[in-house]
């Protein structure tokens, strides 16, 4: 039963053609070039202000200061462009990983490649759920149907037969086929239609919108205050150029341009870290939502279990034979006996028809298990029938959980019909008596109680030459028996489920298996399984009733793919944030409807992957739990970075404003603030992003979906940090001036305290926890480098005359410099006290 497989293109010729004709892409990438990034950066208000300040320095004749400031501009622009380019590269790599894959035959070997590497005259093997990567001609088709709505606008699927054309970008919604590629890239029908994909834009997430509102408010406030300062300075001191410099310095101190940087970098780096854990992020917005997840809906097969099916029991003629040696010790079903001799003919026939009812080249692990066992037990018999031809296939349907194959042998008067499916469905096909049904149900239930997946098998014959019936129920089936398969629970699942429960996340199992199988696996995994709902029960429930039941039931069995969407909507109606796993074409609506759709990368279809927010490159339940932890960690770190950013901007703004109000010499000029920007950005984007997060991050309940990134409590804490720092530094500055200290020396001391205090503030800001030992929790190596370079740069620009002169810093004695440095460090315990007080306010 192995079809003749075409040889396909020679691998060397395929590589040559790819080089000559280019990749199979439409060239509609929205990726920015380096030039685009530089232009965007230079349009930022912060850099426009820096350039304006440089022009004023030139107008005042301070050429040296102007050049130094412009050098800072280039450094900051370069750093920002590098950071954004790195982010773009990371996102481009993630997009490449998430692009559709294609199964091609080259040099006689089937291999999975990126869709962009498909070339003209490649031979593609299509299966249900694939997105077709290129235009082509069907050279073989088996019940193949495609959805061409992307081209035609019609949602109805189109049946295809050998000789028909298929088109790039369309979806295979049923069946299988083999295609000879005739056109790629711009030569496809999709390429000729136009560049409609360029109009696709990512909808701003709630967090991004919140960030935008906060940034606009602060920017408006900063511009208004800066204009007022310019006017006040001009009126009090008469120099309009100095007034403009003071106004620019204040505006630079108040512009929260780091907020956007933090948002982009944290999300991109989180996606990169998830990719390292074999979790692909297709939509960055989903990282925000991960920390809010309150219900995790998972499939059993392949997610909780290893998806390595093995035939465990063959049951026919009231005798169950254990054929799984490693698992035999755990099988205790009634009437089960171990395999000690060749299988009886009745059990061989059961296995034979299970194979006949399976795909010829199966992808499903159950069918692969049947083929594997047939290769062992049927190889010496005449039961594999390589000369038979599969003539008709009756698929599973929502009405009947069974599938049927009709085979033509070319000999005899009859075609052979084989069926397999849920025991109750196959029993219905065979029209069995109630007594036999009860007996079969009891045996199936006993095996299901051990976590085995149980299928029924039946056979029939059909007179050659007669029309094939439209429905499989029309055949006169004869019951053969039950086959039970074992799929062991993944070793890490119980601990991962326990971790979810500690984190306040309900784990809900949704499976097509027998209720008792589902309940047994749920019990092994640690999922609360006191109640259970089946797909047939859901049909009779109203939306409100389903929502009420879904609020307290964690195991759903015999669920049809279409019912997954109803369950997701029911859970959402209860106010839950739902994460949902899936792999099939029919799972796509549920994946799209869930707050976080999670597609299985190894066994998932292209349709499922495109509907999902996350793709598990390794179908591992533990990866989902780690992704949720990453979402929580990213949000927590981002919040701490925002509090820190708010806090450090306040003393910068205060030290730019207060000297004007009190008639004292200025402390900060645009050049100083440019240096401070070099300190703040790495601290926010590198130090805080690298934090591992608190150890009890997964022992807390999920974040509420309406919880703001910065609540009143967080804003109070940032304002308190910043106001306290401002008061201390300005108080010391004013005191030094009252002691006849030179203005330049006093300003230098104030600047050393400011930078040191900002560095010290990182320690309590890394976590929301207030324990003193948390202050000394080890920094990451990257964070130590950032802090070390910052303090070295501070020492250099305040101590080396050539570097200090452009900043107008005065030379300080070693004792004075060290004293200023220690004052900045001594603010650390004060910050911790403020943090404790701030956390007491709700």
CSV table of C-alpha atoms in Angstrom, one decimal, residues 334-762:
chain,number,residue,atom,x,y,z
A,334,UNK,CA,-10.2,-7.8,32.5
A,335,UNK,CA,-9.5,-10.9,30.3
A,336,UNK,CA,-6.1,-9.4,29.3
A,337,UNK,CA,-3.4,-12.0,28.7
A,338,UNK,CA,0.2,-11.4,27.7
A,339,UNK,CA,1.5,-12.2,24.3
A,340,UNK,CA,3.4,-15.5,24.6
A,341,UNK,CA,2.9,-16.9,21.0
A,342,UNK,CA,2.1,-15.6,17.5
A,343,UNK,CA,-1.2,-13.7,17.4
A,344,UNK,CA,-4.3,-15.8,16.7
A,345,UNK,CA,-5.9,-15.3,13.3
A,346,UNK,CA,-8.8,-13.3,14.8
A,347,UNK,CA,-6.4,-10.8,16.3
A,348,UNK,CA,-4.3,-10.6,13.1
A,349,UNK,CA,-7.4,-9.8,11.2
A,350,UNK,CA,-8.2,-7.0,13.7
A,351,UNK,CA,-4.8,-5.5,13.1
A,352,UNK,CA,-5.0,-6.0,9.4
A,353,UNK,CA,-8.3,-4.0,9.1
A,354,UNK,CA,-7.0,-1.3,11.5
A,355,UNK,CA,-4.2,-0.7,8.9
A,356,UNK,CA,-6.6,-0.8,6.0
A,357,UNK,CA,-8.7,1.9,7.7
A,358,UNK,CA,-5.6,4.1,8.1
A,359,UNK,CA,-3.8,6.4,5.7
A,360,UNK,CA,-1.2,4.9,3.3
A,361,UNK,CA,1.6,7.1,4.5
A,362,UNK,CA,0.3,8.2,7.9
A,363,UNK,CA,1.3,11.3,9.9
A,364,UNK,CA,-1.1,10.5,12.8
A,365,UNK,CA,0.8,8.7,15.6
A,366,UNK,CA,-2.0,6.2,16.1
A,367,UNK,CA,-1.9,5.1,12.5
A,368,UNK,CA,1.9,5.0,12.5
A,369,UNK,CA,1.6,2.6,15.5
A,370,UNK,CA,-0.7,0.3,13.5
A,371,UNK,CA,1.7,0.3,10.5
A,372,UNK,CA,4.6,-0.4,12.8
A,373,UNK,CA,2.9,-3.3,14.5
A,374,UNK,CA,1.7,-4.6,11.1
A,375,UNK,CA,5.3,-4.6,9.9
A,376,UNK,CA,6.2,-6.9,12.8
A,377,UNK,CA,3.2,-9.3,13.0
A,378,UNK,CA,1.9,-9.3,9.4
A,379,UNK,CA,5.1,-9.3,7.5
A,380,UNK,CA,5.1,-13.2,7.2
A,381,UNK,CA,1.5,-13.3,6.0
A,382,UNK,CA,-0.3,-12.2,2.9
A,383,UNK,CA,-2.2,-9.5,4.8
A,384,UNK,CA,-0.4,-6.2,3.7
A,385,UNK,CA,-1.8,-6.4,0.2
A,386,UNK,CA,0.7,-4.1,-1.6
A,387,UNK,CA,-1.2,-4.5,-4.9
A,388,UNK,CA,-4.5,-3.2,-3.6
A,389,UNK,CA,-5.7,0.3,-4.5
A,390,UNK,CA,-7.4,2.8,-2.2
A,391,UNK,CA,-10.5,3.8,-4.2
A,392,UNK,CA,-12.7,5.8,-1.7
A,393,UNK,CA,-12.2,7.4,1.7
A,394,UNK,CA,-15.0,8.4,4.1
A,395,UNK,CA,-13.6,11.0,6.5
A,396,UNK,CA,-14.5,11.5,10.2
A,397,UNK,CA,-17.5,13.8,10.5
A,398,UNK,CA,-19.0,15.8,13.4
A,399,UNK,CA,-21.9,13.3,13.3
A,400,UNK,CA,-19.8,10.2,13.4
A,401,UNK,CA,-16.4,9.6,15.0
A,402,UNK,CA,-15.3,7.0,12.5
A,403,UNK,CA,-13.5,6.8,9.1
A,404,UNK,CA,-13.8,4.2,6.4
A,405,UNK,CA,-11.6,3.1,3.4
A,406,UNK,CA,-12.7,1.2,0.4
A,407,UNK,CA,-10.0,-0.9,-1.3
A,408,UNK,CA,-10.1,-2.5,-4.8
A,409,UNK,CA,-8.1,-5.6,-5.1
A,410,UNK,CA,-8.5,-6.3,-8.8
A,411,UNK,CA,-9.4,-9.8,-8.0
A,412,UNK,CA,-12.7,-11.4,-7.0
A,413,UNK,CA,-16.2,-10.0,-6.9
A,414,UNK,CA,-15.9,-7.7,-3.9
A,415,UNK,CA,-14.2,-4.5,-2.8
A,416,UNK,CA,-12.9,-4.6,0.8
A,417,UNK,CA,-14.2,-2.0,3.3
A,418,UNK,CA,-12.4,-1.2,6.6
A,419,UNK,CA,-13.6,1.2,9.3
A,420,UNK,CA,-12.1,2.4,12.6
A,421,UNK,CA,-13.1,5.0,15.1
A,422,UNK,CA,-14.6,5.6,18.5
A,423,UNK,CA,-15.9,2.3,19.8
A,424,UNK,CA,-19.5,3.6,20.2
A,425,UNK,CA,-19.4,5.0,16.6
A,426,UNK,CA,-18.1,1.8,15.0
A,427,UNK,CA,-20.7,-0.2,17.1
A,428,UNK,CA,-23.3,2.1,15.6
A,429,UNK,CA,-22.0,1.3,12.1
A,430,UNK,CA,-22.3,-2.4,12.9
A,431,UNK,CA,-25.9,-2.0,14.3
A,432,UNK,CA,-24.9,-4.2,17.3
A,433,UNK,CA,-27.4,-5.4,19.9
A,434,UNK,CA,-27.6,-3.6,23.2
A,435,UNK,CA,-26.0,-6.6,25.0
A,436,UNK,CA,-23.0,-6.6,22.7
A,437,UNK,CA,-22.7,-2.8,23.0
A,438,UNK,CA,-22.7,-3.0,26.7
A,439,UNK,CA,-20.0,-5.7,26.7
A,440,UNK,CA,-17.8,-3.6,24.3
A,441,UNK,CA,-18.4,-0.4,26.3
A,442,UNK,CA,-17.4,-2.2,29.5
A,443,UNK,CA,-14.1,-3.5,28.0
A,444,UNK,CA,-13.4,-0.2,26.4
A,445,UNK,CA,-14.0,1.6,29.7
A,446,UNK,CA,-11.7,-0.8,31.6
A,447,UNK,CA,-8.9,-0.1,29.2
A,448,UNK,CA,-9.6,3.6,29.1
A,449,UNK,CA,-9.4,3.7,32.9
A,450,UNK,CA,-5.7,2.9,32.5
A,451,UNK,CA,-5.2,5.9,30.2
A,452,UNK,CA,-5.3,3.8,27.0
A,453,UNK,CA,-6.8,5.3,23.9
A,454,UNK,CA,-9.4,2.8,22.5
A,455,UNK,CA,-10.6,2.4,18.9
A,456,UNK,CA,-13.2,0.1,17.4
A,457,UNK,CA,-12.5,-1.7,14.1
A,458,UNK,CA,-15.0,-3.2,11.6
A,459,UNK,CA,-15.1,-4.7,8.1
A,460,UNK,CA,-17.5,-5.0,5.2
A,461,UNK,CA,-17.5,-6.0,1.6
A,462,UNK,CA,-19.0,-4.2,-1.4
A,463,UNK,CA,-20.0,-5.7,-4.7
A,464,UNK,CA,-17.6,-4.7,-7.5
A,465,UNK,CA,-19.2,-2.5,-10.2
A,466,UNK,CA,-22.0,-1.2,-8.0
A,467,UNK,CA,-22.0,2.6,-7.1
A,468,UNK,CA,-20.3,3.5,-3.9
A,469,UNK,CA,-22.6,4.8,-1.3
A,470,UNK,CA,-22.5,8.5,-0.3
A,471,UNK,CA,-22.2,7.7,3.4
A,472,UNK,CA,-20.3,5.0,5.3
A,473,UNK,CA,-23.4,4.1,7.3
A,474,UNK,CA,-24.7,2.4,4.1
A,475,UNK,CA,-22.2,-0.5,4.3
A,476,UNK,CA,-23.1,-3.7,6.1
A,477,UNK,CA,-20.3,-3.7,8.7
A,478,UNK,CA,-19.2,-6.7,10.8
A,479,UNK,CA,-17.7,-5.9,14.2
A,480,UNK,CA,-14.0,-7.1,14.6
A,481,UNK,CA,-12.9,-5.8,18.0
A,482,UNK,CA,-11.1,-3.1,19.9
A,483,UNK,CA,-7.5,-1.8,19.7
A,484,UNK,CA,-6.1,0.1,22.7
A,485,UNK,CA,-3.0,2.3,22.3
A,486,UNK,CA,-0.7,3.6,25.0
A,487,UNK,CA,0.7,7.1,24.9
A,488,UNK,CA,2.8,7.7,28.1
A,489,UNK,CA,2.4,10.9,30.1
A,490,UNK,CA,5.4,13.3,29.6
A,491,UNK,CA,7.7,13.1,32.6
A,492,UNK,CA,7.7,16.8,33.3
A,493,UNK,CA,3.9,17.3,33.1
A,494,UNK,CA,2.9,16.7,36.7
A,495,UNK,CA,5.4,19.2,38.0
A,496,UNK,CA,4.4,21.7,35.3
A,497,UNK,CA,0.7,21.3,36.0
A,498,UNK,CA,1.4,21.8,39.8
A,499,UNK,CA,3.3,24.9,38.9
A,500,UNK,CA,0.4,26.3,37.0
A,501,UNK,CA,-2.0,25.6,39.9
A,502,UNK,CA,0.4,27.4,42.3
A,503,UNK,CA,0.4,30.3,39.8
A,504,UNK,CA,-3.4,30.5,39.9
A,505,UNK,CA,-3.8,29.1,36.4
A,506,UNK,CA,-6.5,26.5,35.8
A,507,UNK,CA,-5.4,23.7,33.5
A,508,UNK,CA,-8.3,22.4,31.3
A,509,UNK,CA,-7.9,19.3,29.2
A,510,UNK,CA,-9.8,19.2,25.9
A,511,UNK,CA,-9.6,15.9,24.0
A,512,UNK,CA,-11.4,13.7,21.5
A,513,UNK,CA,-10.6,10.7,23.6
A,514,UNK,CA,-12.9,8.5,25.6
A,515,UNK,CA,-14.0,10.2,28.8
A,516,UNK,CA,-12.4,7.5,31.0
A,517,UNK,CA,-9.1,7.8,29.1
A,518,UNK,CA,-9.2,11.6,29.5
A,519,UNK,CA,-10.0,11.2,33.2
A,520,UNK,CA,-7.2,8.7,33.8
A,521,UNK,CA,-4.6,10.9,32.1
A,522,UNK,CA,-5.9,14.0,33.9
A,523,UNK,CA,-5.5,12.2,37.2
A,524,UNK,CA,-1.9,11.2,36.3
A,525,UNK,CA,-1.1,14.8,35.3
A,526,UNK,CA,-2.6,16.3,38.5
A,527,UNK,CA,-5.5,18.1,36.7
A,528,UNK,CA,-8.6,18.2,38.9
A,529,UNK,CA,-10.9,15.8,37.2
A,530,UNK,CA,-13.9,15.3,39.5
A,531,UNK,CA,-16.3,16.3,36.8
A,532,UNK,CA,-16.2,15.7,33.0
A,533,UNK,CA,-18.3,16.9,30.1
A,534,UNK,CA,-18.5,15.2,26.7
A,535,UNK,CA,-19.1,16.7,23.3
A,536,UNK,CA,-22.5,15.1,23.1
A,537,UNK,CA,-23.5,16.9,26.3
A,538,UNK,CA,-22.3,20.2,25.1
A,539,UNK,CA,-24.7,20.0,22.1
A,540,UNK,CA,-27.6,20.1,24.5
A,541,UNK,CA,-26.4,23.0,26.6
A,542,UNK,CA,-27.2,26.7,26.0
A,543,UNK,CA,-24.4,29.3,26.0
A,544,UNK,CA,-25.2,30.3,29.6
A,545,UNK,CA,-25.3,26.7,30.8
A,546,UNK,CA,-22.0,25.9,29.0
A,547,UNK,CA,-20.4,28.9,30.6
A,548,UNK,CA,-21.6,27.9,34.0
A,549,UNK,CA,-20.3,24.3,33.6
A,550,UNK,CA,-17.0,25.4,32.0
A,551,UNK,CA,-16.4,27.6,35.1
A,552,UNK,CA,-15.9,24.4,37.3
A,553,UNK,CA,-15.2,21.5,34.9
A,554,UNK,CA,-11.6,20.9,33.9
A,555,UNK,CA,-11.9,17.8,31.7
A,556,UNK,CA,-13.7,17.7,28.3
A,557,UNK,CA,-13.8,14.5,26.3
A,558,UNK,CA,-15.1,13.4,22.9
A,559,UNK,CA,-14.8,17.0,21.9
A,560,UNK,CA,-15.1,17.8,18.2
A,561,UNK,CA,-12.8,20.5,16.9
A,562,UNK,CA,-15.6,22.9,16.2
A,563,UNK,CA,-16.7,22.6,19.9
A,564,UNK,CA,-13.3,24.0,21.0
A,565,UNK,CA,-14.4,27.4,19.9
A,566,UNK,CA,-17.6,27.2,22.0
A,567,UNK,CA,-15.5,26.3,25.0
A,568,UNK,CA,-13.1,29.1,24.5
A,569,UNK,CA,-15.9,31.6,24.2
A,570,UNK,CA,-17.6,30.1,27.3
A,571,UNK,CA,-14.4,30.5,29.4
A,572,UNK,CA,-14.0,34.1,28.1
A,573,UNK,CA,-17.5,34.9,29.1
A,574,UNK,CA,-16.6,34.0,32.6
A,575,UNK,CA,-13.9,36.7,32.5
A,576,UNK,CA,-10.9,34.4,32.1
A,577,UNK,CA,-7.9,35.1,30.0
A,578,UNK,CA,-7.6,32.0,27.9
A,579,UNK,CA,-4.5,30.3,26.4
A,580,UNK,CA,-5.4,27.5,24.0
A,581,UNK,CA,-3.3,24.8,22.3
A,582,UNK,CA,-4.1,23.3,18.9
A,583,UNK,CA,-2.6,21.7,15.8
A,584,UNK,CA,-5.3,21.1,13.2
A,585,UNK,CA,-7.1,23.1,10.5
A,586,UNK,CA,-10.3,23.0,12.6
A,587,UNK,CA,-8.5,24.3,15.6
A,588,UNK,CA,-7.7,27.6,13.9
A,589,UNK,CA,-11.0,29.4,14.9
A,590,UNK,CA,-10.4,28.5,18.6
A,591,UNK,CA,-6.8,29.5,18.4
A,592,UNK,CA,-7.7,32.8,16.9
A,593,UNK,CA,-10.5,33.4,19.5
A,594,UNK,CA,-8.4,32.6,22.5
A,595,UNK,CA,-6.4,35.5,24.0
A,596,UNK,CA,-3.3,33.4,23.3
A,597,UNK,CA,-3.4,30.8,20.6
A,598,UNK,CA,-0.6,28.2,20.9
A,599,UNK,CA,0.1,26.0,17.9
A,600,UNK,CA,2.1,22.8,18.0
A,601,UNK,CA,5.1,23.3,15.7
A,602,UNK,CA,6.0,19.7,15.2
A,603,UNK,CA,2.6,18.2,14.4
A,604,UNK,CA,0.7,21.4,13.7
A,605,UNK,CA,-0.6,22.6,10.4
A,606,UNK,CA,0.3,25.9,8.7
A,607,UNK,CA,-3.3,27.1,9.3
A,608,UNK,CA,-3.0,26.5,13.0
A,609,UNK,CA,0.4,28.1,13.2
A,610,UNK,CA,-0.8,31.2,11.3
A,611,UNK,CA,-3.9,31.5,13.6
A,612,UNK,CA,-1.8,31.2,16.7
A,613,UNK,CA,0.2,33.9,18.7
A,614,UNK,CA,2.8,31.4,19.9
A,615,UNK,CA,4.2,28.3,18.1
A,616,UNK,CA,5.9,25.5,20.1
A,617,UNK,CA,8.8,24.4,18.0
A,618,UNK,CA,9.0,21.4,20.4
A,619,UNK,CA,5.6,20.1,21.4
A,620,UNK,CA,6.3,20.3,25.1
A,621,UNK,CA,3.8,21.3,27.8
A,622,UNK,CA,6.6,22.6,30.0
A,623,UNK,CA,7.4,25.2,27.2
A,624,UNK,CA,4.0,26.7,27.7
A,625,UNK,CA,4.6,27.1,31.4
A,626,UNK,CA,8.0,28.7,30.8
A,627,UNK,CA,6.4,31.0,28.3
A,628,UNK,CA,3.9,32.2,30.9
A,629,UNK,CA,6.7,32.8,33.4
A,630,UNK,CA,8.5,34.8,30.7
A,631,UNK,CA,5.4,36.9,30.2
A,632,UNK,CA,5.2,37.6,33.9
A,633,UNK,CA,8.9,38.3,34.2
A,634,UNK,CA,8.8,40.7,31.2
A,635,UNK,CA,5.9,42.7,32.5
A,636,UNK,CA,7.4,42.9,36.0
A,637,UNK,CA,10.8,44.0,34.7
A,638,UNK,CA,9.2,46.5,32.4
A,639,UNK,CA,7.2,48.0,35.3
A,640,UNK,CA,10.3,48.4,37.4
A,641,UNK,CA,12.2,49.9,34.5
A,642,UNK,CA,9.3,52.5,34.0
A,643,UNK,CA,9.3,53.4,37.7
A,644,UNK,CA,13.1,53.8,37.5
A,645,UNK,CA,12.8,56.0,34.4
A,646,UNK,CA,10.2,58.2,36.0
A,647,UNK,CA,12.3,58.5,39.1
A,648,UNK,CA,15.6,59.5,37.4
A,649,UNK,CA,13.9,62.1,35.2
A,650,UNK,CA,12.6,64.0,38.2
A,651,UNK,CA,16.0,65.1,39.7
A,652,UNK,CA,17.2,65.9,36.2
A,653,UNK,CA,14.2,68.1,35.6
A,654,UNK,CA,14.4,69.5,39.1
A,655,UNK,CA,18.1,70.4,38.8
A,656,UNK,CA,17.4,72.1,35.4
A,657,UNK,CA,14.5,74.1,36.9
A,658,UNK,CA,15.2,75.0,40.5
A,659,UNK,CA,18.4,77.0,40.0
A,660,UNK,CA,16.4,79.3,37.7
A,661,UNK,CA,13.6,79.7,40.3
A,662,UNK,CA,16.1,80.4,43.1
A,663,UNK,CA,18.4,82.6,41.1
A,664,UNK,CA,21.3,80.3,41.4
A,665,UNK,CA,23.9,79.3,38.7
A,666,UNK,CA,22.7,76.5,36.4
A,667,UNK,CA,23.7,72.9,37.2
A,668,UNK,CA,22.7,71.1,34.0
A,669,UNK,CA,23.1,72.1,30.4
A,670,UNK,CA,22.1,70.0,27.3
A,671,UNK,CA,25.5,68.5,27.3
A,672,UNK,CA,25.1,67.1,30.8
A,673,UNK,CA,21.7,65.7,29.9
A,674,UNK,CA,23.1,64.0,26.8
A,675,UNK,CA,25.6,62.2,29.0
A,676,UNK,CA,22.8,61.2,31.4
A,677,UNK,CA,20.8,59.8,28.5
A,678,UNK,CA,23.7,57.6,27.8
A,679,UNK,CA,23.4,56.3,31.3
A,680,UNK,CA,19.7,56.0,31.6
A,681,UNK,CA,19.0,54.1,28.3
A,682,UNK,CA,21.3,51.1,28.9
A,683,UNK,CA,20.2,51.0,32.6
A,684,UNK,CA,16.6,50.7,31.5
A,685,UNK,CA,16.9,48.5,28.5
A,686,UNK,CA,19.7,46.2,29.5
A,687,UNK,CA,19.9,46.0,33.2
A,688,UNK,CA,16.2,45.7,33.9
A,689,UNK,CA,15.4,43.4,31.0
A,690,UNK,CA,18.1,41.0,32.1
A,691,UNK,CA,16.6,40.5,35.6
A,692,UNK,CA,15.5,36.9,36.2
A,693,UNK,CA,12.5,38.1,38.2
A,694,UNK,CA,11.5,37.1,41.7
A,695,UNK,CA,11.7,33.4,42.7
A,696,UNK,CA,8.0,33.4,43.6
A,697,UNK,CA,6.9,34.8,40.3
A,698,UNK,CA,4.9,31.6,39.5
A,699,UNK,CA,3.5,31.5,43.0
A,700,UNK,CA,1.3,34.6,42.5
A,701,UNK,CA,-2.1,34.8,41.0
A,702,UNK,CA,-2.3,36.1,37.3
A,703,UNK,CA,-2.2,39.8,36.7
A,704,UNK,CA,-5.7,41.3,36.1
A,705,UNK,CA,-6.3,42.2,32.5
A,706,UNK,CA,-7.3,45.8,33.5
A,707,UNK,CA,-4.3,46.3,35.7
A,708,UNK,CA,-2.3,49.3,34.5
A,709,UNK,CA,1.4,49.1,33.9
A,710,UNK,CA,1.9,52.1,36.2
A,711,UNK,CA,-0.7,52.4,38.9
A,712,UNK,CA,-1.0,55.4,41.3
A,713,UNK,CA,1.2,53.4,43.8
A,714,UNK,CA,3.9,53.0,41.2
A,715,UNK,CA,3.8,56.6,40.1
A,716,UNK,CA,3.9,57.7,43.8
A,717,UNK,CA,7.0,55.6,44.3
A,718,UNK,CA,8.7,57.0,41.2
A,719,UNK,CA,7.8,60.5,42.3
A,720,UNK,CA,9.0,59.9,45.8
A,721,UNK,CA,12.3,58.5,44.7
A,722,UNK,CA,12.9,61.4,42.3
A,723,UNK,CA,11.7,64.2,44.6
A,724,UNK,CA,13.8,62.9,47.5
A,725,UNK,CA,16.9,62.7,45.3
A,726,UNK,CA,16.2,66.2,43.9
A,727,UNK,CA,15.8,67.7,47.4
A,728,UNK,CA,19.1,66.1,48.7
A,729,UNK,CA,21.2,67.1,45.6
A,730,UNK,CA,19.8,70.6,45.4
A,731,UNK,CA,20.0,71.1,49.1
A,732,UNK,CA,23.7,70.1,49.0
A,733,UNK,CA,24.3,72.3,46.0
A,734,UNK,CA,22.7,75.4,47.6
A,735,UNK,CA,24.7,74.7,50.9
A,736,UNK,CA,28.0,74.5,49.0
A,737,UNK,CA,27.3,77.8,47.3
A,738,UNK,CA,26.4,79.3,50.7
A,739,UNK,CA,29.9,78.1,51.9
A,740,UNK,CA,31.5,80.2,49.2
A,741,UNK,CA,32.3,77.2,47.1
A,742,UNK,CA,32.9,78.0,43.4
A,743,UNK,CA,29.7,77.4,41.3
A,744,UNK,CA,31.6,75.0,39.0
A,745,UNK,CA,32.8,72.9,41.9
A,746,UNK,CA,29.3,72.8,43.5
A,747,UNK,CA,27.8,71.8,40.1
A,748,UNK,CA,30.4,69.1,39.7
A,749,UNK,CA,29.7,67.7,43.2
A,750,UNK,CA,25.9,67.8,42.5
A,751,UNK,CA,26.5,65.9,39.2
A,752,UNK,CA,28.6,63.2,40.8
A,753,UNK,CA,25.9,62.7,43.5
A,754,UNK,CA,23.2,62.6,40.8
A,755,UNK,CA,24.8,60.0,38.6
A,756,UNK,CA,25.8,57.9,41.6
A,757,UNK,CA,22.3,58.1,43.1
A,758,UNK,CA,20.8,57.0,39.7
A,759,UNK,CA,23.1,54.0,39.7
A,760,UNK,CA,22.3,53.2,43.3
A,761,UNK,CA,18.5,53.5,42.5
A,762,UNK,CA,18.9,50.5,40.2
